[in-house]
Coordinates of C-alpha atoms and ligand atoms in Angstrom, one line a residue:
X1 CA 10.1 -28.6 -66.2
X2 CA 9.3 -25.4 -64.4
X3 CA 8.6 -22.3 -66.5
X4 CA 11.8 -20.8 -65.0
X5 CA 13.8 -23.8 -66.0
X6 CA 12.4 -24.1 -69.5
X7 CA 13.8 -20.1 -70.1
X8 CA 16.9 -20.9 -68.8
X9 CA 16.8 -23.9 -70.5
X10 CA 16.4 -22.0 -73.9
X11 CA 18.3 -18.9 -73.5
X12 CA 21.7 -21.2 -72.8
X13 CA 21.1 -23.5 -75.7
X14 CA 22.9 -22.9 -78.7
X15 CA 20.8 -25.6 -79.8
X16 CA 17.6 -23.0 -78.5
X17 CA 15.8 -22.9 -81.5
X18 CA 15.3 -26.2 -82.1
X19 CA 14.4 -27.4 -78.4
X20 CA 12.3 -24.7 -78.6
X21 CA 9.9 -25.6 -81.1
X22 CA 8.8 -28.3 -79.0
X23 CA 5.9 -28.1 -75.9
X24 CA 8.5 -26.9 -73.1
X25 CA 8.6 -23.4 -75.0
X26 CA 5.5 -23.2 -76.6
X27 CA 4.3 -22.2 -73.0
X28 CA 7.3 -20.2 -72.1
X29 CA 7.1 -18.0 -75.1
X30 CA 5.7 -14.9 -72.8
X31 CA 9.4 -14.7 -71.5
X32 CA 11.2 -14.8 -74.3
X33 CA 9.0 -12.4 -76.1
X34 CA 10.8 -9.3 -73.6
X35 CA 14.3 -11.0 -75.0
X36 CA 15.4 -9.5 -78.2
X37 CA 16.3 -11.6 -81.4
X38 CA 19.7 -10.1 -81.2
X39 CA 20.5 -11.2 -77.3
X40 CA 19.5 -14.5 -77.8
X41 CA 21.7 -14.9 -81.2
X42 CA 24.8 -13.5 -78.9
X43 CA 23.9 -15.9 -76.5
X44 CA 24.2 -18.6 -78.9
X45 CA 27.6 -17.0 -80.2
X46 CA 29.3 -17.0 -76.8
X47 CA 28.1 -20.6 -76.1
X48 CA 29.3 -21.7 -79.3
X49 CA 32.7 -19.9 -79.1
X50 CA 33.2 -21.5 -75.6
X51 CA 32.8 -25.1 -77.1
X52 CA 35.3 -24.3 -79.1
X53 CA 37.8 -23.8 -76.9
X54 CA 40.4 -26.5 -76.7
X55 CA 40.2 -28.7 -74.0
X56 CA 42.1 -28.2 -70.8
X57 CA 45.2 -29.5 -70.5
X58 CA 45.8 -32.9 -67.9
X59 CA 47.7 -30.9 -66.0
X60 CA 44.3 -28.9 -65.2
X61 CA 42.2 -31.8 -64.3
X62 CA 43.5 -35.8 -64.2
X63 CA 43.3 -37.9 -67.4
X64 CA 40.9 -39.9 -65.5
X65 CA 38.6 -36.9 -64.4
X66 CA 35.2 -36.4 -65.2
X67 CA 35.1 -33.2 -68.2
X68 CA 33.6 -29.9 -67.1
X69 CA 31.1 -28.6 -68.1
X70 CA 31.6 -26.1 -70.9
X71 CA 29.2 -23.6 -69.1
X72 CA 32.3 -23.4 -66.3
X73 CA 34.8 -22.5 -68.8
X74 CA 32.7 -19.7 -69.3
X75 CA 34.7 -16.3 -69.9
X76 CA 33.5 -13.4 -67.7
X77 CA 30.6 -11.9 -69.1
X78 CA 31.3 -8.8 -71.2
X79 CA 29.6 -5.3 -71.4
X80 CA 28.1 -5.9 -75.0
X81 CA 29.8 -3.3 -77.3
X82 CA 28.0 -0.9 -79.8
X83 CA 28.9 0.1 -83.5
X84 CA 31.4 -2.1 -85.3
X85 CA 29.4 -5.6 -85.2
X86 CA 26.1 -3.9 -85.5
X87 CA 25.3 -5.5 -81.9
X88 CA 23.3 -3.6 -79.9
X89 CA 23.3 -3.7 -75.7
X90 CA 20.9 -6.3 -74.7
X91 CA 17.8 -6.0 -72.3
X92 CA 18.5 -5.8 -68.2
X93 CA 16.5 -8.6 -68.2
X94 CA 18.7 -11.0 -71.4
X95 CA 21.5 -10.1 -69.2
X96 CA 20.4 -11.6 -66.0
X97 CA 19.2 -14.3 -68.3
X98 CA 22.7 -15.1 -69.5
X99 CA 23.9 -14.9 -66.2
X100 CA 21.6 -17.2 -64.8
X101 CA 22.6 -19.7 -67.8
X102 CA 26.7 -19.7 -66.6
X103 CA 27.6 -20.3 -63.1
X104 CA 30.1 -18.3 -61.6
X105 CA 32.9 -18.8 -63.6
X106 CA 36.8 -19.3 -61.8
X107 CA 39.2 -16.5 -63.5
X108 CA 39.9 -16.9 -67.2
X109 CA 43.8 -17.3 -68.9
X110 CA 44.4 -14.3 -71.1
X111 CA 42.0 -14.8 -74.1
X112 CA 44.2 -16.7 -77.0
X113 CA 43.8 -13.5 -79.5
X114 CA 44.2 -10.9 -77.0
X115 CA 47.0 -8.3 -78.5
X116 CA 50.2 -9.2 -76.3
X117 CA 52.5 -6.3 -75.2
X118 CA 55.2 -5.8 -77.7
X119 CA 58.5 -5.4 -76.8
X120 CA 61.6 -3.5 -77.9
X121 CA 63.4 -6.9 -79.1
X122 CA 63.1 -10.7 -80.3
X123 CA 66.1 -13.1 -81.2
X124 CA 64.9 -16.0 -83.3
X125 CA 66.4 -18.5 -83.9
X126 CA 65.5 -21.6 -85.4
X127 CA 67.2 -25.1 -85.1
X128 CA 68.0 -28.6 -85.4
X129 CA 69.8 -30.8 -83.5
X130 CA 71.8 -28.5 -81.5
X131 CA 71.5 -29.7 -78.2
X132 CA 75.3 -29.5 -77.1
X133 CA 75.4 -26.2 -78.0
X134 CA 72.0 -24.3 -76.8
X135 CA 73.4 -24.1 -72.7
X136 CA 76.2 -22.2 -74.0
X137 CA 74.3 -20.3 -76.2
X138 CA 71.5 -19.0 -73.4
X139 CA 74.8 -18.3 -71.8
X140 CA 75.8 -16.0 -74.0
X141 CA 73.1 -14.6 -75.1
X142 CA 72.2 -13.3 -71.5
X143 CA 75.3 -11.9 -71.1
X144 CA 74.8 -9.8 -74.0
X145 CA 70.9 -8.7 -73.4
X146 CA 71.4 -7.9 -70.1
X147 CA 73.7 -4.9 -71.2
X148 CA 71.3 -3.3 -73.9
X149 CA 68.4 -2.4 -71.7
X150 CA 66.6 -3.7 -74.0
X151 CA 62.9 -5.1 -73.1
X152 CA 63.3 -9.0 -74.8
X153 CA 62.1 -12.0 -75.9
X154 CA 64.1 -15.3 -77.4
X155 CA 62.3 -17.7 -79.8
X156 CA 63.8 -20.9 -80.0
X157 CA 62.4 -22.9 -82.8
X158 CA 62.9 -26.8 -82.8
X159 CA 62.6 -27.8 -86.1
X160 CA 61.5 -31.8 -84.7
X161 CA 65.2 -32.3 -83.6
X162 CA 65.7 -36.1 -83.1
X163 CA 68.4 -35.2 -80.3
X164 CA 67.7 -34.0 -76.7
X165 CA 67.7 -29.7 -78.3
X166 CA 63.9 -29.7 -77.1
X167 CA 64.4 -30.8 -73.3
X168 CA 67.8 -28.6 -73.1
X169 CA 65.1 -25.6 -74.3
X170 CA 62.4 -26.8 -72.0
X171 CA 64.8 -26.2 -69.2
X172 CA 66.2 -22.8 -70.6
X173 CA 62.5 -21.7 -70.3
X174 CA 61.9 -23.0 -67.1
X175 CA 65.0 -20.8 -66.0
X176 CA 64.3 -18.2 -68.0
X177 CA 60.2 -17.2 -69.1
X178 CA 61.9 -14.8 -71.7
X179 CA 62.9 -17.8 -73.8
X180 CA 60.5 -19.1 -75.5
X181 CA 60.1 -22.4 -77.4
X182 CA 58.1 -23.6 -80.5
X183 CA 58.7 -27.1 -81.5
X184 CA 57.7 -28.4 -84.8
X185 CA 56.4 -32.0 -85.2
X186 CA 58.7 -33.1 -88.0
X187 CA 61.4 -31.4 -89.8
X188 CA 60.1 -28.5 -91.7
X189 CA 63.6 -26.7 -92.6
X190 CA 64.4 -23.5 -91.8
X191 CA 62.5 -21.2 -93.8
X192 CA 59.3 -22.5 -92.4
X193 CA 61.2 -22.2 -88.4
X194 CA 61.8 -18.5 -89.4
X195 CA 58.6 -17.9 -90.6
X196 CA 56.7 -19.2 -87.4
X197 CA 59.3 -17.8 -85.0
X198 CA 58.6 -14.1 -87.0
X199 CA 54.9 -14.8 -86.9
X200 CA 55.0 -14.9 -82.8
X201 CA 57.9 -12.4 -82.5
X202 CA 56.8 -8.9 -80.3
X203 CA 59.7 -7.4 -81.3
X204 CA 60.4 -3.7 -82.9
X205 CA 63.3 -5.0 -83.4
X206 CA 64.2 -9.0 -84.5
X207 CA 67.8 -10.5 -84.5
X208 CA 68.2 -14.0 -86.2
X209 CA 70.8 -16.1 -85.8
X210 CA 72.4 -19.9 -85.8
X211 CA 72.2 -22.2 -82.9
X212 CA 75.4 -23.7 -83.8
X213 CA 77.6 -21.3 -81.6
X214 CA 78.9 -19.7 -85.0
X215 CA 77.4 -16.3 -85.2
X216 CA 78.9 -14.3 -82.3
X217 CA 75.8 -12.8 -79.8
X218 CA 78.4 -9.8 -79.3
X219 CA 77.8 -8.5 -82.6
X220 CA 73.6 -7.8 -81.7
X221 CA 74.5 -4.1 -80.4
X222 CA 76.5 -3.8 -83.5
X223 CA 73.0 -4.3 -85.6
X224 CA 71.0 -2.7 -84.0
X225 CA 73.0 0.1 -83.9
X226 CA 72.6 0.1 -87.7
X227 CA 68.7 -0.6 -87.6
X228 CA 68.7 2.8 -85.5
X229 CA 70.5 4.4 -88.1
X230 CA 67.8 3.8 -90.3
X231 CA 68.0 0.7 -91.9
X232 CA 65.1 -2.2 -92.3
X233 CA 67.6 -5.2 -92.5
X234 CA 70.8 -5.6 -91.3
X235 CA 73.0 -8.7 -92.8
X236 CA 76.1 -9.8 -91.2
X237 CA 78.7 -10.7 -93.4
X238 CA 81.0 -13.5 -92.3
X239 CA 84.0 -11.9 -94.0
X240 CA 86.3 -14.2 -92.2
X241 CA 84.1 -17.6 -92.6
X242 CA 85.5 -20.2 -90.6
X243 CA 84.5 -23.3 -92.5
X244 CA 85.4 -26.0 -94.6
X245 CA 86.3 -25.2 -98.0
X246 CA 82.9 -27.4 -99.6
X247 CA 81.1 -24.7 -97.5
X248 CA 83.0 -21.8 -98.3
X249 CA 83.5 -22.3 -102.8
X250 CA 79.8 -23.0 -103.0
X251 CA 78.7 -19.9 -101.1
X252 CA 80.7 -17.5 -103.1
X253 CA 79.1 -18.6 -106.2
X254 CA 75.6 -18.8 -104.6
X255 CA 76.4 -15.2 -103.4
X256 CA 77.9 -13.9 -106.6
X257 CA 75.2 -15.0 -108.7
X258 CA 72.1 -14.1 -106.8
X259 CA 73.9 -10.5 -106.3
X260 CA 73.9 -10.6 -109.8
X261 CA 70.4 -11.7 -110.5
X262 CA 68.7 -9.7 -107.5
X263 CA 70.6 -6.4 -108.0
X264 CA 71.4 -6.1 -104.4
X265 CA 74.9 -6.1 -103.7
X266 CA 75.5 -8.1 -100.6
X267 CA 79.1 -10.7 -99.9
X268 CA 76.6 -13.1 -97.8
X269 CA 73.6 -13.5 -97.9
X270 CA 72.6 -16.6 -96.1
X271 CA 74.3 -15.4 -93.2
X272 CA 72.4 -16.4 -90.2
X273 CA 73.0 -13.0 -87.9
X274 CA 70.5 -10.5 -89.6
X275 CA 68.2 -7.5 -87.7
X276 CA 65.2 -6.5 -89.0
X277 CA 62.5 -3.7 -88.4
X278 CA 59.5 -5.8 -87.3
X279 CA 57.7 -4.2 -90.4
X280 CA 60.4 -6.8 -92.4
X281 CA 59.4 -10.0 -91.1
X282 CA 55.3 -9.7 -90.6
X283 CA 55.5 -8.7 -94.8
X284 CA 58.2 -10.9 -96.1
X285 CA 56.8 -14.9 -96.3
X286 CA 59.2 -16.9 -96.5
X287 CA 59.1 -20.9 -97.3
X288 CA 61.0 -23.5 -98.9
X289 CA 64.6 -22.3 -98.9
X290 CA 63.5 -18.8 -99.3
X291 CA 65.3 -17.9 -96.3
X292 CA 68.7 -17.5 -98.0
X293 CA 66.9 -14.7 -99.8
X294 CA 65.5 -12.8 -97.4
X295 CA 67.6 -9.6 -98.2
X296 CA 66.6 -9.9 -101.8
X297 CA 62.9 -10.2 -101.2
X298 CA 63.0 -7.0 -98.7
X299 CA 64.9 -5.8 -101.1
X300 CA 62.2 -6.3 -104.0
X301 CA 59.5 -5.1 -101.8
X302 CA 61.4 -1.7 -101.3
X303 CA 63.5 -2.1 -97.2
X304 CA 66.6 -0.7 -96.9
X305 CA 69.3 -3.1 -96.9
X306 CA 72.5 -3.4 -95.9
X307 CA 75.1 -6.0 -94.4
X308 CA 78.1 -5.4 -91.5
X309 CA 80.8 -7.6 -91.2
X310 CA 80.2 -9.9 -88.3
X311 CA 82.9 -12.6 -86.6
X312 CA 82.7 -16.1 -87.1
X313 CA 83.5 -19.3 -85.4
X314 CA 84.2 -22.7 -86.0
X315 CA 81.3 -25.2 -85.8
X316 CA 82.4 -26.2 -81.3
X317 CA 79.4 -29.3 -81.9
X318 CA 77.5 -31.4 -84.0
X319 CA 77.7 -30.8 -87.6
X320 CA 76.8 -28.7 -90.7
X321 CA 73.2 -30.0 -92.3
X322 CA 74.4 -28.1 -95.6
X323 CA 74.7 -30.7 -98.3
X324 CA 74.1 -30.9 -102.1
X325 CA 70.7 -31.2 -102.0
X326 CA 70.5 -28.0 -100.3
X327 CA 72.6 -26.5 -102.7
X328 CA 70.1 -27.4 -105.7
X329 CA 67.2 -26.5 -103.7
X330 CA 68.4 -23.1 -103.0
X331 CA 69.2 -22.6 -106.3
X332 CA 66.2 -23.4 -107.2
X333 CA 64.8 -21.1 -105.1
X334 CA 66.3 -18.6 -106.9
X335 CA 64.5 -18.8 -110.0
X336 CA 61.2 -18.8 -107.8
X337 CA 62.1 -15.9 -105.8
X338 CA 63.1 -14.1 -108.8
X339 CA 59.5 -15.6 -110.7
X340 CA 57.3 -14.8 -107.9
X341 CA 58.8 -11.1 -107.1
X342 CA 58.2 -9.9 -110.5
X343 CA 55.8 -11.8 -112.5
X344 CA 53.7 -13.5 -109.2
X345 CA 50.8 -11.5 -110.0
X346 CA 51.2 -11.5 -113.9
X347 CA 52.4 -14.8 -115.1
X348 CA 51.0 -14.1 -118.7
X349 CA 53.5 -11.6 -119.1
X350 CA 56.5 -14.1 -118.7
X351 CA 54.7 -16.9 -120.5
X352 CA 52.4 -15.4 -122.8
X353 CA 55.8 -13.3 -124.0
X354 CA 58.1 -16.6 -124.3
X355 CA 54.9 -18.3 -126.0
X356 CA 54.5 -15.8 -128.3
X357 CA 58.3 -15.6 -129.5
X358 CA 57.9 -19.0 -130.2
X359 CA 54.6 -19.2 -131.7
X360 CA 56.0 -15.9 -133.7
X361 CA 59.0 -17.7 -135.3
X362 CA 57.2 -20.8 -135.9
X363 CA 55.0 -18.7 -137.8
X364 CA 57.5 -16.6 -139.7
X365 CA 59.0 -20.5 -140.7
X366 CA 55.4 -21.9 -142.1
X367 CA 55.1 -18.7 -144.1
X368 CA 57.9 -18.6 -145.9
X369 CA 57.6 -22.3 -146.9
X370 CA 54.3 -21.6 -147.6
X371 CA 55.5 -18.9 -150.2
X372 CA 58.2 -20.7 -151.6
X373 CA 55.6 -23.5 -152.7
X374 CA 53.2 -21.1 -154.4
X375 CA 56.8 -20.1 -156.4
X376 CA 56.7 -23.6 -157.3
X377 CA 58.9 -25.9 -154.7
X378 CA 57.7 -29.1 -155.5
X379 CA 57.5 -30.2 -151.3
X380 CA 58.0 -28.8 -148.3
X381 CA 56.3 -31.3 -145.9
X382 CA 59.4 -33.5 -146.1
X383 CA 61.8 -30.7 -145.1
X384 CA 63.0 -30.4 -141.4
X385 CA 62.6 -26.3 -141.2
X386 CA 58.6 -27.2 -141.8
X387 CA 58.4 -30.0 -138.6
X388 CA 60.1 -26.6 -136.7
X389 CA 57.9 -24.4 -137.7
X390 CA 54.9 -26.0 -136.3
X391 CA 56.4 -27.4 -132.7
X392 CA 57.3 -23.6 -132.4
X393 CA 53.8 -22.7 -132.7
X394 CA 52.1 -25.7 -130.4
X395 CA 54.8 -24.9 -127.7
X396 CA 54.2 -21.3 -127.9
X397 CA 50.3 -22.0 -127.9
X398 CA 50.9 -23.7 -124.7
X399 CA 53.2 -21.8 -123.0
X400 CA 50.5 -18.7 -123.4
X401 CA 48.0 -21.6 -122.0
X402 CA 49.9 -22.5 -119.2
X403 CA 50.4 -18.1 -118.7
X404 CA 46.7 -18.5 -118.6
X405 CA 45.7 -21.0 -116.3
X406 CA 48.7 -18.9 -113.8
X407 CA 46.6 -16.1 -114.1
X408 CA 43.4 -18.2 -113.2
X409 CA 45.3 -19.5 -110.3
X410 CA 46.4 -16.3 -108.8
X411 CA 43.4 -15.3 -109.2
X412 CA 41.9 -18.0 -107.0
X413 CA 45.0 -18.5 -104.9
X414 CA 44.8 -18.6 -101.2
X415 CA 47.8 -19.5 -98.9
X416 CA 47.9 -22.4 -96.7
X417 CA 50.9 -22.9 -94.1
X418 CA 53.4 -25.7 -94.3
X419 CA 54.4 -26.1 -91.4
X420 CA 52.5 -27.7 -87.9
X421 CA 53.0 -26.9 -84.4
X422 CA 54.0 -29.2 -81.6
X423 CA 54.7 -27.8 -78.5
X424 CA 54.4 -24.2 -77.5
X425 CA 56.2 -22.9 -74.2
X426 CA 55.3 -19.0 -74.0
Ligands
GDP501 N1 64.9 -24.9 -88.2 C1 65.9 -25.5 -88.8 N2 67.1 -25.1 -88.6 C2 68.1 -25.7 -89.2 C3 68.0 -26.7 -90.2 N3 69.2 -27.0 -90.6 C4 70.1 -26.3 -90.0 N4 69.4 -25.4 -89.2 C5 70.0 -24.5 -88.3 O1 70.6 -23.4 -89.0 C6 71.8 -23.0 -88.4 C7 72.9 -23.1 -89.4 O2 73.0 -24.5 -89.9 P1 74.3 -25.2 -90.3 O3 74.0 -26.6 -90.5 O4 75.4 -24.9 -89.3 O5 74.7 -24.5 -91.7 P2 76.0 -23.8 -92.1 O6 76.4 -22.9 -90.9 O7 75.7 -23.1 -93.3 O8 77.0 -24.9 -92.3 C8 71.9 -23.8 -87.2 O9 71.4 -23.1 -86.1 C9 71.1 -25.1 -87.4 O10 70.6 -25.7 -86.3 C10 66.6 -27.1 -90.4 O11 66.4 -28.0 -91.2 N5 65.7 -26.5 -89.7
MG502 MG1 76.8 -23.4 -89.0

């Protein structure tokens, strides 16, 4: 190998250090003495950040066709940057080294974490097995954002519909690059479709709704007019619900009692037509049914709430995926968004003051039997009130344990999502 070679050779290794500790480099070490420590290491960054990359896609190059070399997928080199990652510019000469390593390199796709323009809107709105009613939907939803001059975007997410929604959306996109698609592999549910559809909204502003056809797209201006009035979350409120009666009994209770519980006084809050200050959805998480709660967990975290009335319409297609299971989940749900919000971060203080009731009374119950035997009660193992006294005190013991070991775990907690991407369309 030439001496040329064997520099290039080492300088476009990530692997340099190695390969170099062998004969090739021994004799090349003159060259690489001018290259600073700190060049070579960014070499080795850039090199390794390229392998990386995910592979092209088949449309790029046949399924059949030899792979590239990773040195063409090359990004443009750089103008090394000074100050925040302590990097310092590299020698005339490490640059012409680097550039000898990569080919020319054919124009780069916007780099994956490059900030994207934000925009003035995004409609999300999550799904499953709506494909009769999404053409109709785009429909109308153009008509509508075409009046606001508004700059937009529309998330569709396919929650792994089983029906044709995701081709219908494939084609929406193809018509339309504003709409945009995200298509789970499996059915997640619809907290975890909000939450990804917030995560990749641009929006200042984001509108949810249904797929179903049952929120009205007319009533967008309407909430954003209230968003601009200064609101962070605008609810609708399906004041004239057009559904079944099994929809419409369990709903009022569901409303009335997290009203009650939350201390924000809404008439629907699982309506699916909200607007929300960006600021809303990038700080609210939402994931198992949590999305009924939305409102209340803004609410908790200190947003302005409030809720419009907002038409409703008959179900046109398909049918409602509420059932009882739902019902009991979302109730469920309750108790965890009323758990996390205020004792999420302090779980001793809900446990450890439960436990110690317990452990209290139990205690209380020993001692007075205790003193009633020194007065001269012949026995008070054999009396019920003594078998009390002392499950009260394990059970509070553990309930402080179990306070502890939440602490512990918040402590160490770290969040994980729950949800796994399919398709993207942007
Ligand atoms: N992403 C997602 N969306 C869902 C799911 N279930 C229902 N939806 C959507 O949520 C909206 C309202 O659902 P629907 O069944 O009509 O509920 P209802 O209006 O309360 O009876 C519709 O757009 C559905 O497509 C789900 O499991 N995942
Ligand atoms: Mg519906």
């Amino acid at each position: 190998m030439s001496l040329a070679r064997t520099r290039r050779h080492c300088v476009a290794s990530w692997s340099w250090r190695s390969r170099c500790s062998g004969s090739h480099c021994f004799f090349g070490t003159e060259w690489l003495i001018s290259l600073s420590l700190q060049s070579l290491e960014r070499t080795r960054l850039l090199t390794q950040e390229d392998e990386q990359q995910p592979p092209q896609p088949p449309s790029h190059r046949g399924e059949g066709a030899p792979r590239r070399s990773f040195h063409r997928r090359r990004r443009p080199h750089r103008p090394p940057t000074q100050g925040t990652t302590g990097e310092t510019a590299a020698a005339p000469e490490t640059q012409a080294a680097v550039k000898a390593a990569a080919p020319a390199a054919a124009p780069q796709p916007l780099r994956q974490h490059a900030q994207p323009r934000s925009l003035d809107l995004s409609v999300v709105i999550p799904l499953f097995n709506e494909e009769q009613s999404i053409e109709d939907l785009v429909r109308q939803l153009r008509d509508v954002l075409s009046t606001i001059r508004m700059s937009y975007e529309v998330i569709f997410v396919d929650d792994g519909s089983s029906d044709g929604s995701f081709n219908v959306l494939r084609r929406a996109h193809q018509q339309n690059p504003r709409i945009k698609v995200i298509r789970f592999r499996r059915n997640y549910g619809k907290s975890a479709a909000l939450s990804v559809g917030f995560k990749s909204a641009r929006g200042a502003i984001v509108i949810t709704m249904d797929a179903d056809l049952q929120d009205d797209p007319r009533e967008i201006p309407n909430l954003i007019r209230r968003i601009r009035e200064g609101y962070d979350l605008v609810s609708g409120w399906k004041k004239k619900r057009r559904d079944p009666i099994t929809r419409t009994i369990p709903s009022k209770f569901f409303n009335f009692v997290t009203s009650l519980m939350s201390g924000l006084k809404l008439h629907d809050f699982n309506c699916g037509l909200k607007a929300y200050r960006s600021a809303v959805v990038k700080e609210v998480r939402v994931y198992g049914e949590l999305h009924r709660y939305i409102p209340a967990l803004a609410h908790f975290s200190g947003f302005r709430v409030t809720e419009v009335p907002v038409e409703h319409r008959p179900r046109k297609f398909g049918k409602s995926k509420f059932g009882a299971g739902r019902f009991i989940r979302g109730f469920l749900d309750l108790l965890t968004v009323l758990f996390t919000t205020r004792y999420f971060r302090r779980p001793l203080h809900f446990f450890g003051a439960v436990g110690s009731l317990f452990a209290l009374a139990g205690l209380v119950i020993n001692v007075w039997l205790s003193i009633l035997k020194l007065l001269g009660e012949t026995s008070i193992s054999n009396r019920p009130l003594f078998l009390v006294g002392i499950l009260l005190i394990v059970v509070g013991v553990q309930f402080v344990s179990i306070g502890l070991l939440g602490e512990m775990i918040t402590k160490a907690q770290h969040s994980e999502e729950e949800y796994s991407i399919r398709e993207t369309i942007m």
